[in-house]
mmCIF file of C-alpha atoms in Angstrom:
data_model
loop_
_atom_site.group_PDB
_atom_site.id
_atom_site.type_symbol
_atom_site.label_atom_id
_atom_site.label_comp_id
_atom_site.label_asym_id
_atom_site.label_seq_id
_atom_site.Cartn_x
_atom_site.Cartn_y
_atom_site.Cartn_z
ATOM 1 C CA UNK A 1367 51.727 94.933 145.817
ATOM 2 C CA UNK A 1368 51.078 95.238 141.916
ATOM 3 C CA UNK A 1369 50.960 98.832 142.303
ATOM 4 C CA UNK A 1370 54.756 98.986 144.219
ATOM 5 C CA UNK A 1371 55.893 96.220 141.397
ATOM 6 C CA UNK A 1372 54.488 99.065 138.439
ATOM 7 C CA UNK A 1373 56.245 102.193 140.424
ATOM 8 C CA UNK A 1374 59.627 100.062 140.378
ATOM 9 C CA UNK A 1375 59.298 99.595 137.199
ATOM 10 C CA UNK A 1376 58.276 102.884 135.859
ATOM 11 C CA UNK A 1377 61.706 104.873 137.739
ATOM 12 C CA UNK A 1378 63.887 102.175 136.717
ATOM 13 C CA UNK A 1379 62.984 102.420 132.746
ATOM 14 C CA UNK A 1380 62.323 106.898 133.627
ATOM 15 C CA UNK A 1381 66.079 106.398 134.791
ATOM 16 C CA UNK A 1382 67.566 104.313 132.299
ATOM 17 C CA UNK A 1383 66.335 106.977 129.611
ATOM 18 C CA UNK A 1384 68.454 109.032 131.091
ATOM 19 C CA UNK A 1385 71.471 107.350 130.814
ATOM 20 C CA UNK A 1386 72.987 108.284 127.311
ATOM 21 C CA UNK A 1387 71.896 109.712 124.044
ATOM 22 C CA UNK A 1388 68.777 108.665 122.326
ATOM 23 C CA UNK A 1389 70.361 106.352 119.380
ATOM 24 C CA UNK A 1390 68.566 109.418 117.186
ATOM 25 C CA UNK A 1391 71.149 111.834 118.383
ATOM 26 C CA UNK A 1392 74.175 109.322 117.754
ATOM 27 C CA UNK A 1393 73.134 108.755 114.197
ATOM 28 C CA UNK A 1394 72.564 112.576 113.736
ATOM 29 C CA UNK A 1395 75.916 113.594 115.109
ATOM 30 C CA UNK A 1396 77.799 110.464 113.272
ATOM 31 C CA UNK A 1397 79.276 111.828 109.310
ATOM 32 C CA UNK A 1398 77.452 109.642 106.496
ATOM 33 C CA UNK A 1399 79.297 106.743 105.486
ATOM 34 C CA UNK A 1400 80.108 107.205 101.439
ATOM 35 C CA UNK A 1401 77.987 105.808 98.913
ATOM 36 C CA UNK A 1402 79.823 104.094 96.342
ATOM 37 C CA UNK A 1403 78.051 102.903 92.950
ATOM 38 C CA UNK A 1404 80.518 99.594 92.720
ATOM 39 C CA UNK A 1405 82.121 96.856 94.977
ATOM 40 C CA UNK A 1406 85.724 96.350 95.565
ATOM 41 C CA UNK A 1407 87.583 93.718 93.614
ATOM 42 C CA UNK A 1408 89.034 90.491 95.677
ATOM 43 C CA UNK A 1409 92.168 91.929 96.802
ATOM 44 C CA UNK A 1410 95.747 89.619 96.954
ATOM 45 C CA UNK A 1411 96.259 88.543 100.170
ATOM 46 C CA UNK A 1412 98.582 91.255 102.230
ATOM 47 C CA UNK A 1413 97.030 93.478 99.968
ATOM 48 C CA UNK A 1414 94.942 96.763 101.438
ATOM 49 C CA UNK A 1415 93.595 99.921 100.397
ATOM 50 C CA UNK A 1416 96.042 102.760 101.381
ATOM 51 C CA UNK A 1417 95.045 105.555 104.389
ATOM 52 C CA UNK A 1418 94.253 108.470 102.500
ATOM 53 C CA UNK A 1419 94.244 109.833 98.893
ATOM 54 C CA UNK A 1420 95.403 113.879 98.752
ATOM 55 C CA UNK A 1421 95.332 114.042 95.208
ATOM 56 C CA UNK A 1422 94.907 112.559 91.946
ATOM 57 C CA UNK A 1423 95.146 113.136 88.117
ATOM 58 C CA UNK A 1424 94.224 111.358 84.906
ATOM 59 C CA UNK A 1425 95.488 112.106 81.701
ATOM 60 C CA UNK A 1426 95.035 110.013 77.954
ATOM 61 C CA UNK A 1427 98.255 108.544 76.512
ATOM 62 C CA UNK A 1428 99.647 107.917 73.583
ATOM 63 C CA UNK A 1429 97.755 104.432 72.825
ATOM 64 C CA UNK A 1430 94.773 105.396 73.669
ATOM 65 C CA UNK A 1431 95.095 104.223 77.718
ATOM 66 C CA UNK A 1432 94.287 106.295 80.776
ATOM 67 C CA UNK A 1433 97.764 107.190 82.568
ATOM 68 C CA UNK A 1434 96.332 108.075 86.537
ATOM 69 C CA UNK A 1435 98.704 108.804 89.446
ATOM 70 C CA UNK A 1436 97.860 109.425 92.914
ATOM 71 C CA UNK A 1437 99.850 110.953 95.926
ATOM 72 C CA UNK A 1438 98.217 109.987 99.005
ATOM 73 C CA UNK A 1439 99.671 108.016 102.731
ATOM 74 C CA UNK A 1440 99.657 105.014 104.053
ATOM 75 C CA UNK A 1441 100.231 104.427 107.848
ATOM 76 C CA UNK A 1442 103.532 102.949 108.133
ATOM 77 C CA UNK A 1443 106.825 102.784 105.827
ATOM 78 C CA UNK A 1444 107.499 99.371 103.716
ATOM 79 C CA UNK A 1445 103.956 99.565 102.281
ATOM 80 C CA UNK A 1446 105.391 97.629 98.124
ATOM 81 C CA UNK A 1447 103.697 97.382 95.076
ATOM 82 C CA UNK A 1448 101.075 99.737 95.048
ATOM 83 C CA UNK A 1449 98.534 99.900 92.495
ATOM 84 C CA UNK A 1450 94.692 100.198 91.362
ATOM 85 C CA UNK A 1451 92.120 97.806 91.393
ATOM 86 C CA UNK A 1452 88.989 98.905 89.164
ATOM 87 C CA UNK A 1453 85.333 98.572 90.708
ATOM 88 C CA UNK A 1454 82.914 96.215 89.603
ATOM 89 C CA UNK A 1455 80.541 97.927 88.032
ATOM 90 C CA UNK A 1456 76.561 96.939 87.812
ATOM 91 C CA UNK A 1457 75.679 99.436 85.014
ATOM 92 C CA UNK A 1458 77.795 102.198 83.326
ATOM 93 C CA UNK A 1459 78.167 105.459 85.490
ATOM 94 C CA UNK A 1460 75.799 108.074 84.584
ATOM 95 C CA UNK A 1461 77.950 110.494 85.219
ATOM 96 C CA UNK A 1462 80.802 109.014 83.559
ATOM 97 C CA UNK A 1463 82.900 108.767 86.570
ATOM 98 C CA UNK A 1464 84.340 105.175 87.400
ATOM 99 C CA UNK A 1465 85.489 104.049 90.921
ATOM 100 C CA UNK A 1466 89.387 102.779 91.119
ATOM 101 C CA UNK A 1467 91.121 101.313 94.747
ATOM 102 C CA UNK A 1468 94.205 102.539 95.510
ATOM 103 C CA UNK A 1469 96.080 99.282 97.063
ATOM 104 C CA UNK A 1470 99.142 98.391 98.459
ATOM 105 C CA UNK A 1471 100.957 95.501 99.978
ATOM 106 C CA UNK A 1472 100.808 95.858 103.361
ATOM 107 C CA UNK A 1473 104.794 95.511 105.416
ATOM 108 C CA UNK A 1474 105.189 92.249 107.926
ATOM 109 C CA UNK A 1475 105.944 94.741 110.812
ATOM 110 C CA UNK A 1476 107.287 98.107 111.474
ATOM 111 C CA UNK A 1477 106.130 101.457 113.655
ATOM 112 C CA UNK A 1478 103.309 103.088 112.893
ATOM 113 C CA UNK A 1479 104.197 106.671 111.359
ATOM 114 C CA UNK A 1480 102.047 108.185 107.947
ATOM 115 C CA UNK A 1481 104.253 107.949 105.190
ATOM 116 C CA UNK A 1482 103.723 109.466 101.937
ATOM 117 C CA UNK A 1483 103.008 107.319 98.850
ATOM 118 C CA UNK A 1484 102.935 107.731 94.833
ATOM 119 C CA UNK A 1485 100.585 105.279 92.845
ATOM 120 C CA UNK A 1486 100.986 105.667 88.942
ATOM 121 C CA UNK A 1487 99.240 103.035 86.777
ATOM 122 C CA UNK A 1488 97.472 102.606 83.891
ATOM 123 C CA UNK A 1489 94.087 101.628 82.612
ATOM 124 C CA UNK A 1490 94.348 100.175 79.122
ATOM 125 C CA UNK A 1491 91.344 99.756 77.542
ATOM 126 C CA UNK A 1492 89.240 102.274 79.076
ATOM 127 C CA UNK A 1493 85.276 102.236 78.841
ATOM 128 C CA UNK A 1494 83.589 104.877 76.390
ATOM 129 C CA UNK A 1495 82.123 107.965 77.780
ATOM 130 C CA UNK A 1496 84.928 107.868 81.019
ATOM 131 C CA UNK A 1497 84.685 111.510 82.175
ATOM 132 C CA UNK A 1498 86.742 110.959 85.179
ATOM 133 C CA UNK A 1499 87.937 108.357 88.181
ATOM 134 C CA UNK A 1500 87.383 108.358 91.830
ATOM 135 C CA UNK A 1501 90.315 106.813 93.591
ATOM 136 C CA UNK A 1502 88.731 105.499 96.853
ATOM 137 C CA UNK A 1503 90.857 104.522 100.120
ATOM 138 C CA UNK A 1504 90.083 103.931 103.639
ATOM 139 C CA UNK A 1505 89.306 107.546 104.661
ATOM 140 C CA UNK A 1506 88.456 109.231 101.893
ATOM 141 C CA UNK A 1507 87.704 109.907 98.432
ATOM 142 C CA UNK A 1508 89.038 112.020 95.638
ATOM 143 C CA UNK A 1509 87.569 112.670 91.784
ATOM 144 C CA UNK A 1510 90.221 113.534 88.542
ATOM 145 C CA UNK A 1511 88.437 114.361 85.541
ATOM 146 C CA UNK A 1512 89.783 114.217 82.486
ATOM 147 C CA UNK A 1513 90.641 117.607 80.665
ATOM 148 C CA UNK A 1514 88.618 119.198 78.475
ATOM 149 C CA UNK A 1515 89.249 118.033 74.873
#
């Protein structure tokens, strides 16, 4: 009887095994989620990040501040008041990049069709040694550097 009991139980867990991909092949297959040296800032409420940056650009003004714009989408019209929210920081970057949101209130209702979106803002009092700013939203990333001096 033990010996029926262990054969049961040795082609239900040979079948099971069978079943669907080891949880080593998932991981393998799945893209790396984006490391990210800071944490977001508490957003507003209605507030999210936007869909997807395409491009973005810093540039110094004339009192000293750090004039950035980004084009990107968001995934329905009515999207108001977007903006940046800078990363909390733990340490300075070593590589002089900082980390910026790109936010936007989100609409009360609508369809759902990608809209394009333009973000300009400023950053006043910028940190010594900024090199250039990653504007981070849902699905992706994108790094301006500042020009050459």
């Amino acid at each position: 009887m033990r010996i029926a009991i262990l054969a049961a139980g040795l082609t239900a867990v040979v079948g099971l095994s069978a079943c669907g991909p080891a949880k080593d092949e998932t991981a393998a297959n799945a893209p790396a989620a984006p490391k990210y040296v800071g944490r977001s800032q508490t957003m507003y409420q209605g507030q999210e990040l936007i869909s997807k940056v395409d491009s973005g650009t810093i540039s110094v003004g004339k009192n000293g501040a750090l004039e950035m714009t980004v084009n990107g989408s968001v995934p329905a019209p009515g999207y108001k008041n977007p903006g940046f929210l800078k990363r909390i920081l733990y340490a300075v970057p070593k590589d002089g990049i900082y980390e910026m949101d790109v936010v936007a209130d989100k609409p009360a209702g609508g369809t759902s069709a990608p809209t394009p979106i333009e973000v300009k803002g400023a950053w006043d009092h910028p940190n010594d040694g900024v090199k250039g700013v990653r504007f981070i939203s849902k699905d992706n990333s994108v790094v301006a550097m500042l020009p050459a001096k």
